[in-house]
mmCIF file of C-alpha atoms and ligand atoms in Angstrom:
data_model
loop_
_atom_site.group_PDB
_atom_site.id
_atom_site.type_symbol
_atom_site.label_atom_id
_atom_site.label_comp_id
_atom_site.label_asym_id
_atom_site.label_seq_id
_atom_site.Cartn_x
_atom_site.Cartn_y
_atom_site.Cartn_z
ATOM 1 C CA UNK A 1 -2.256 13.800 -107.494
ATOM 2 C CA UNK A 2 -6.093 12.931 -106.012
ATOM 3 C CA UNK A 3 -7.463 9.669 -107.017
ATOM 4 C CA UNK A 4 -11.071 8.495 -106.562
ATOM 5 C CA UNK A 5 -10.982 4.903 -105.468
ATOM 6 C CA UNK A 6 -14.489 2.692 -105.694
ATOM 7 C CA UNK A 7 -15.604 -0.037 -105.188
ATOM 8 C CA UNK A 8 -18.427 -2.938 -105.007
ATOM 9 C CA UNK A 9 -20.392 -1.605 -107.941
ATOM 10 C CA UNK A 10 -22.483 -4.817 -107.909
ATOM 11 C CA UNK A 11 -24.710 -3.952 -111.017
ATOM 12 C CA UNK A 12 -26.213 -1.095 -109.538
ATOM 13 C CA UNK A 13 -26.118 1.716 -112.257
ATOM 14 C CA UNK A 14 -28.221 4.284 -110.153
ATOM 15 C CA UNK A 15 -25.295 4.068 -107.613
ATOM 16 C CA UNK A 16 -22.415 4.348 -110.115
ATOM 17 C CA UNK A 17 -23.923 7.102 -112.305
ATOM 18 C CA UNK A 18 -24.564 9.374 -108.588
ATOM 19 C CA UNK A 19 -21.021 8.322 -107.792
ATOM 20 C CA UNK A 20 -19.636 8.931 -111.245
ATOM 21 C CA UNK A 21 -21.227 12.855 -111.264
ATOM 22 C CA UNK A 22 -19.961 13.671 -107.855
ATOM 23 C CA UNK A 23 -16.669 12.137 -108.936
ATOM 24 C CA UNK A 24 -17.033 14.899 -112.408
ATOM 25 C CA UNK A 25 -17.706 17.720 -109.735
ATOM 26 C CA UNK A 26 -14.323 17.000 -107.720
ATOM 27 C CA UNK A 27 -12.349 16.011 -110.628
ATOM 28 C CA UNK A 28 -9.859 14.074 -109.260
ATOM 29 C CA UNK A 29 -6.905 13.140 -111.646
ATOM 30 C CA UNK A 30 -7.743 9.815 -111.647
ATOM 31 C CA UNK A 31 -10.522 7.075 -110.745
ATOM 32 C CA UNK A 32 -9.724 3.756 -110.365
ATOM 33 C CA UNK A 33 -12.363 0.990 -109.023
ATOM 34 C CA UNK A 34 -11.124 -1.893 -106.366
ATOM 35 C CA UNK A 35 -13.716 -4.667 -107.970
ATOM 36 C CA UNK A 36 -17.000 -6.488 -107.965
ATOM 37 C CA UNK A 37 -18.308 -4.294 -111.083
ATOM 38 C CA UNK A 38 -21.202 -7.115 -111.169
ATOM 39 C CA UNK A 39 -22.835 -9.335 -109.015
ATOM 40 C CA UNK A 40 -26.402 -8.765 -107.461
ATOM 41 C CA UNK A 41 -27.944 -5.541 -109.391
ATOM 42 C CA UNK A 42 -30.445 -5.175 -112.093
ATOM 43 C CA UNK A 43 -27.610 -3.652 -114.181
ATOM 44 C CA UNK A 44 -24.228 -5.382 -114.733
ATOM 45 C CA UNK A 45 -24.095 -4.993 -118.710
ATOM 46 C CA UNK A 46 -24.545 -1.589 -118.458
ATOM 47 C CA UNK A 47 -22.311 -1.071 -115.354
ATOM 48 C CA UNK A 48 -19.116 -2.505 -117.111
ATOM 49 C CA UNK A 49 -19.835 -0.311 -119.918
ATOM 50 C CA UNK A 50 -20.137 2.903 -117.922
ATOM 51 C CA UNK A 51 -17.255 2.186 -115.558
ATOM 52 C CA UNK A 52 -14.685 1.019 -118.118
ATOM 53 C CA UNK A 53 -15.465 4.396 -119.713
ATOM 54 C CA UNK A 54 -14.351 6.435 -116.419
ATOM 55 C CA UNK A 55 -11.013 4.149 -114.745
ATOM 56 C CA UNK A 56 -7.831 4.088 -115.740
ATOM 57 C CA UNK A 57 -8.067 0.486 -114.718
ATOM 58 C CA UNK A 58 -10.487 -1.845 -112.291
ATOM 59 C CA UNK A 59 -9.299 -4.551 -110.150
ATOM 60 C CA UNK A 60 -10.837 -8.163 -110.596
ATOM 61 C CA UNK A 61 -13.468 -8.580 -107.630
ATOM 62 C CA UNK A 62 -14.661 -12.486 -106.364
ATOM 63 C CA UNK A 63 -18.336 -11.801 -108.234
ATOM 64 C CA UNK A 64 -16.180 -10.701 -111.465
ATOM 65 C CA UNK A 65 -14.255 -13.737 -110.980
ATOM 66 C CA UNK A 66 -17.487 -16.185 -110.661
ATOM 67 C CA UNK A 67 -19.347 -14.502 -113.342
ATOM 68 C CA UNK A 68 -16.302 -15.650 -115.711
ATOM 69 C CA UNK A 69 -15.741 -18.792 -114.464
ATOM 70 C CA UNK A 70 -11.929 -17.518 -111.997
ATOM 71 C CA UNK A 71 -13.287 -18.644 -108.903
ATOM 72 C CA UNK A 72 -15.768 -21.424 -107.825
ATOM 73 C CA UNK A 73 -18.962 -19.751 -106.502
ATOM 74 C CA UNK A 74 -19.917 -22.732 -104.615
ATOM 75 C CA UNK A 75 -18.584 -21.153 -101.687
ATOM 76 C CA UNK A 76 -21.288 -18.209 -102.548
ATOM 77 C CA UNK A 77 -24.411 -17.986 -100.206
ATOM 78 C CA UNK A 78 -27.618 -19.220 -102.313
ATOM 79 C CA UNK A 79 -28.390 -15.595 -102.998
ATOM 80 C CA UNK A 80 -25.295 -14.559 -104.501
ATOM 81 C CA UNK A 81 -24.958 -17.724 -106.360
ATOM 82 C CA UNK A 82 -28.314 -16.400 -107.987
ATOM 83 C CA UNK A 83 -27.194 -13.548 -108.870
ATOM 84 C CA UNK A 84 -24.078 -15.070 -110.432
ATOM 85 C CA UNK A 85 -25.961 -17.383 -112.530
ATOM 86 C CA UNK A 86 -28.277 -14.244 -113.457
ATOM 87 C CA UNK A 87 -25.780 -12.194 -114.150
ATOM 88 C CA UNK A 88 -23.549 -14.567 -116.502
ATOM 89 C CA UNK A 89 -26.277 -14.237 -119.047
ATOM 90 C CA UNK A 90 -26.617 -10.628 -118.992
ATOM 91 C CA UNK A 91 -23.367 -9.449 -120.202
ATOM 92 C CA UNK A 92 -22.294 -9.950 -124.092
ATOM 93 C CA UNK A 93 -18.781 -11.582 -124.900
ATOM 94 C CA UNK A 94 -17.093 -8.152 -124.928
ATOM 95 C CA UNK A 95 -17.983 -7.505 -121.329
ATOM 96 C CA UNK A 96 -16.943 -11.058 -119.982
ATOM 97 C CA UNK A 97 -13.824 -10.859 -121.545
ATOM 98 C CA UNK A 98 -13.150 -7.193 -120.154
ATOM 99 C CA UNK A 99 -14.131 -9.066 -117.078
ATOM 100 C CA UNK A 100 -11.504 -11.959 -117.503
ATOM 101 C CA UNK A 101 -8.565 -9.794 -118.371
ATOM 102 C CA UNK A 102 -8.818 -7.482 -114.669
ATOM 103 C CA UNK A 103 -5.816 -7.816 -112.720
ATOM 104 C CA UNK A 104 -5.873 -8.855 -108.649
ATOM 105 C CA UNK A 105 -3.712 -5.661 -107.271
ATOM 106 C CA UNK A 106 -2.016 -2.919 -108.638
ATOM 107 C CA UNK A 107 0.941 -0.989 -107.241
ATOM 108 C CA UNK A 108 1.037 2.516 -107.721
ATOM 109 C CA UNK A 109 3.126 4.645 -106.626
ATOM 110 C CA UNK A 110 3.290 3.880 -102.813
ATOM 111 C CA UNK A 111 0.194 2.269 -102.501
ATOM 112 C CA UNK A 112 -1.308 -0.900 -103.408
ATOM 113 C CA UNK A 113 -4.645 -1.927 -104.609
ATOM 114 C CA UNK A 114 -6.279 -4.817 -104.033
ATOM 115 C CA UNK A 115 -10.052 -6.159 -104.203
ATOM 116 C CA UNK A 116 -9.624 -8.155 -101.109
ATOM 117 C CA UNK A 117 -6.725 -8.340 -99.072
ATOM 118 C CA UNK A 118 -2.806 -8.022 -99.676
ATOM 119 C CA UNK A 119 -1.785 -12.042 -98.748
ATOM 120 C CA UNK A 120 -3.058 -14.162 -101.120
ATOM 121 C CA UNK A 121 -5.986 -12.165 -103.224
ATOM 122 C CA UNK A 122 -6.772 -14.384 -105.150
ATOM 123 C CA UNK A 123 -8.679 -16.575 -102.118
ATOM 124 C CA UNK A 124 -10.955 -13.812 -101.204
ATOM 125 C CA UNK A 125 -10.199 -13.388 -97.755
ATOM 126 C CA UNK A 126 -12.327 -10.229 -95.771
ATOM 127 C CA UNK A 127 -10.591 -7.889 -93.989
ATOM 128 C CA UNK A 128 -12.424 -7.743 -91.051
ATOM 129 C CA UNK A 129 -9.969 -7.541 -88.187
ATOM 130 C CA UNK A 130 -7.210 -6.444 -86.249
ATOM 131 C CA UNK A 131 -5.581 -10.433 -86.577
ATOM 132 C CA UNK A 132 -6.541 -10.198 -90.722
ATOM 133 C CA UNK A 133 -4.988 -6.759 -90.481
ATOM 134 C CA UNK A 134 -1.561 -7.707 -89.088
ATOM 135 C CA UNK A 135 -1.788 -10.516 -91.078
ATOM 136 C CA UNK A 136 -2.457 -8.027 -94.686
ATOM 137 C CA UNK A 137 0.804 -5.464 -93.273
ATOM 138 C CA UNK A 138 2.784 -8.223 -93.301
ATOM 139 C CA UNK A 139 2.352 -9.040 -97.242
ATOM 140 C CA UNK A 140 3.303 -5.394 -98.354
ATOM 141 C CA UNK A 141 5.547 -2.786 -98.231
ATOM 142 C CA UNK A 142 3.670 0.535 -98.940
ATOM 143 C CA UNK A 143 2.679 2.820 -96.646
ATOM 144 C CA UNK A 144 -1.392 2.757 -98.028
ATOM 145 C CA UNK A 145 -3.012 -0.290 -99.023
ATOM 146 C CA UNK A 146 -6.671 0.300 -100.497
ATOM 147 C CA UNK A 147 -9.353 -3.067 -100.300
ATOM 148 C CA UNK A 148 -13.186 -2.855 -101.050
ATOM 149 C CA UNK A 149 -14.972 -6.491 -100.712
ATOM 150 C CA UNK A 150 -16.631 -6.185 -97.113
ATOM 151 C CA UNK A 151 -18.387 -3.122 -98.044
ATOM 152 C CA UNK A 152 -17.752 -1.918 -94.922
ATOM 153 C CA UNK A 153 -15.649 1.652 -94.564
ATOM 154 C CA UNK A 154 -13.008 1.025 -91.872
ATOM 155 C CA UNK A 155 -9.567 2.218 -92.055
ATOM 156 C CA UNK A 156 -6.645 -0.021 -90.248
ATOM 157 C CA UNK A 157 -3.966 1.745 -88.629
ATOM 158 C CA UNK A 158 -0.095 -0.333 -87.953
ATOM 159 C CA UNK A 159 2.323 1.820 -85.778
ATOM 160 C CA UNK A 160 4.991 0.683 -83.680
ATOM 161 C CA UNK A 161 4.129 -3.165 -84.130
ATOM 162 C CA UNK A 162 0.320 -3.049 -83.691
ATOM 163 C CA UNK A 163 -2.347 -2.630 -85.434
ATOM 164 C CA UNK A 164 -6.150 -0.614 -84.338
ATOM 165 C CA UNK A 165 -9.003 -0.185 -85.985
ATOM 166 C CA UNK A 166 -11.120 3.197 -86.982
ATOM 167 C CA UNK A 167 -14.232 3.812 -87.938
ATOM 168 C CA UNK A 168 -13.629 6.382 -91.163
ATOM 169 C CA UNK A 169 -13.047 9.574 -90.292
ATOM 170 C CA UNK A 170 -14.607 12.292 -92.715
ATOM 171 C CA UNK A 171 -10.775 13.524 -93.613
ATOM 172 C CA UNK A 172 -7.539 11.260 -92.568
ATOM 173 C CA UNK A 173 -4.131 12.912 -92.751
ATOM 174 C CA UNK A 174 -1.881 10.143 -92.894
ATOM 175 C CA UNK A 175 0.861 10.748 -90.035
ATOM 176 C CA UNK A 176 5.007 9.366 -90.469
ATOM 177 C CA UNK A 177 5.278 6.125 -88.610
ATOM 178 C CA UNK A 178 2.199 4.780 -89.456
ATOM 179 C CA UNK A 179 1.009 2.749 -92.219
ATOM 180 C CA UNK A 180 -2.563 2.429 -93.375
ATOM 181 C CA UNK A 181 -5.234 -0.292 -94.653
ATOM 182 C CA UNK A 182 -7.750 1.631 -96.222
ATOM 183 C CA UNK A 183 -11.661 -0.183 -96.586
ATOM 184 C CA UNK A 184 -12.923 2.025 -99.396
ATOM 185 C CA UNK A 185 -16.625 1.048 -98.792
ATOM 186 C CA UNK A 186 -19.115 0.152 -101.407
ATOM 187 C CA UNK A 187 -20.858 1.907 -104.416
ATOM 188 C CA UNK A 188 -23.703 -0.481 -105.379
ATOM 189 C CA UNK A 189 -24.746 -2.170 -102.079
ATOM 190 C CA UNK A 190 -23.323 -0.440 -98.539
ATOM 191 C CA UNK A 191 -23.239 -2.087 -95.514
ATOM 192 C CA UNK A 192 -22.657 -0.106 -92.505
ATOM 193 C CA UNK A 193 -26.175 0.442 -92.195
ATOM 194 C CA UNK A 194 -25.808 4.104 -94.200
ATOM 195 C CA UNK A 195 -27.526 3.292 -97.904
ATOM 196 C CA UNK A 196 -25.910 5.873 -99.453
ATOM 197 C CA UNK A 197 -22.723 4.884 -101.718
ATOM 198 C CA UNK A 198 -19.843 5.362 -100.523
ATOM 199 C CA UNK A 199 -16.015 5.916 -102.613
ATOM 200 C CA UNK A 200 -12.716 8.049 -101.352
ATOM 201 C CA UNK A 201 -10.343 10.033 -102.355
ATOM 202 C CA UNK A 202 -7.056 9.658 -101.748
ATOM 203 C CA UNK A 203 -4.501 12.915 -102.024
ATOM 204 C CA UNK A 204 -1.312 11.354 -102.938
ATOM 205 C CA UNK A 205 0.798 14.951 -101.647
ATOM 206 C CA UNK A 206 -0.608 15.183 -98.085
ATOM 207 C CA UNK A 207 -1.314 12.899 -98.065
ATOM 208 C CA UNK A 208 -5.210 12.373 -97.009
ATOM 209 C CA UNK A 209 -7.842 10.389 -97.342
ATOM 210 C CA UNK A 210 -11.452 11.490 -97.387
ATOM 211 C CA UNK A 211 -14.704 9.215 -97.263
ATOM 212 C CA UNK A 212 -17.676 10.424 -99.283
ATOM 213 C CA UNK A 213 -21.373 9.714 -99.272
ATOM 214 C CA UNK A 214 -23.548 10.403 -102.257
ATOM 215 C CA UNK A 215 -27.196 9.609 -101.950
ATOM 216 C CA UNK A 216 -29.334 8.152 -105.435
ATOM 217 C CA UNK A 217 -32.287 6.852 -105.970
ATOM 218 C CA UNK A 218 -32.464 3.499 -104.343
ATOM 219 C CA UNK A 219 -35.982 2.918 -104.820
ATOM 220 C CA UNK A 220 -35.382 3.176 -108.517
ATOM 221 C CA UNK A 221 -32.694 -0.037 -108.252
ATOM 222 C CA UNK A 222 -34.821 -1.645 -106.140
ATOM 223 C CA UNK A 223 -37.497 -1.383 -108.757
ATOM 224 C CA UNK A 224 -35.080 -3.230 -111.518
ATOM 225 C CA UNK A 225 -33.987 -5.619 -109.601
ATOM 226 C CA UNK A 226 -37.661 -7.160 -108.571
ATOM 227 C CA UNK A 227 -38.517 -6.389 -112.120
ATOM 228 C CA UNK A 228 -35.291 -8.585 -113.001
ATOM 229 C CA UNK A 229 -36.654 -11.531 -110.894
ATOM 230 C CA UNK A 230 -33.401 -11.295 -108.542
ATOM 231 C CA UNK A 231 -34.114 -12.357 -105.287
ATOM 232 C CA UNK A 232 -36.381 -9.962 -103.100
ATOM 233 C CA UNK A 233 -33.469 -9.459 -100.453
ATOM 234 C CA UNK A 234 -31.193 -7.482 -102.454
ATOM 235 C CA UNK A 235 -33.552 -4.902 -103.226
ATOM 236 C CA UNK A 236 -34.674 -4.504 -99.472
ATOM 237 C CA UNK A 237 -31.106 -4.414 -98.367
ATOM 238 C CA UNK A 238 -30.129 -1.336 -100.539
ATOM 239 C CA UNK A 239 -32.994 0.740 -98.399
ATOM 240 C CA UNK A 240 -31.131 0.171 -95.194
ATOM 241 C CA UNK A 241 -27.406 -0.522 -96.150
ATOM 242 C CA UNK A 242 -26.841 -3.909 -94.803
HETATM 243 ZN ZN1 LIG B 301 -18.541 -7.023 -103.235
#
């Protein structure tokens, strides 16, 4: 079975409809998306809508969380706070409580999902290194774990005790022995400094992963945002993925 695994939406619908047709064209069996549908783009209302129309189930992300009142967002830098408060009264009662009712991690069937990392999801940790990484293999049993959150591809390999980073590789054939922690990257707002979305797909016989990159018209949700009176940064960012 393939799945298509996103993440990191963040609002922008330019992004997830780009993502969402290349996704059509490879028809995977399944698409499911690792969090943060909302949260700094011009579009969150419309982003929930379009996404809950193509998963077969999203994971609760720390800006979904915020938006509905699950996490404090004090802890949010000023600009993301913004976008919070912004955001909160863009989306009608249907989409908030879609947005309440997303679960923290999901099992399937030897691999776990999760929008931040496997210890203790619901404190938002980032996955960012090789200590956070021994620390996440630790917490779970599958071979695959799949995290979005530091929009930032990466994919952490444990064999024989230890634990390395890589940067993604187009196509990873996952080897016996080893077990994998799998950065999926970001739809809505990349930052590896490559602005073009970014989602994988994960071949469940194999099995493999593969990283895609599907380029959309950023100047368009750069446009909306500004025109949205969000703050100026997170329309500049989207032009150079950081
Ligand atoms: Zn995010």
């Amino acid at each position: 079975m393939e799945l298509a695994l996103i993440s990191d939406i963040h609002g922008n619908l330019e992004a997830l409809e780009a993502v969402l047709d290349e996704v059509d064209a490879l028809h995977p069996d399944l698409v499911y998306c690792l969090g943060d549908l909302v949260g700094y783009g011009a579009d969150p209302g419309p982003c929930v809508h379009k996404a809950r129309g193509a998963v077969a189930a999203c994971l609760l992300g720390n800006h979904d969380a915020a938006v509905v009142g699950l996490t404090d967002p004090t802890y949010f830098n000023p600009v993301a706070r913004e976008a919070v408060e912004w955001t909160q009264r863009q989306l009608d009662a249907e989409s908030l409580a879609y947005l309440r009712g997303l679960p923290l991690a999901l099992s399937l069937d030897g691999a776990l999902l999760v929008h931040s990392t496997p210890f203790r999801p619901e404190e938002w940790h980032y996955l960012t290194d090789t200590f956070i990484a021994s620390r996440s293999f630790a917490s779970f049993s599958d071979p695959m774990a799949f995290v979005g959150h530091s929009h930032q591809p990466v994919v952490f390999v444990f064999r024989d005790g230890a634990v390395t980073a890589l940067a993604p590789p187009g196509r990873l054939r996952v080897q016996q022995g080893e077990r994998y922690l799998v950065n999926v990257g970001s739809v809505g707002q990349p930052r590896d400094g490559d602005p073009r979305a970014c989602f994988v797909l994960y071949e469940t016989a194999g099995p493999t992963v593969r990283f895609r990159r599907v380029e959309y018209d950023v100047e368009r949700a750069q446009a909306k945002i500004l025109e949205a009176g969000l703050p100026e940064v997170l329309a500049a960012r989207l032009a150079f993925g950081r």
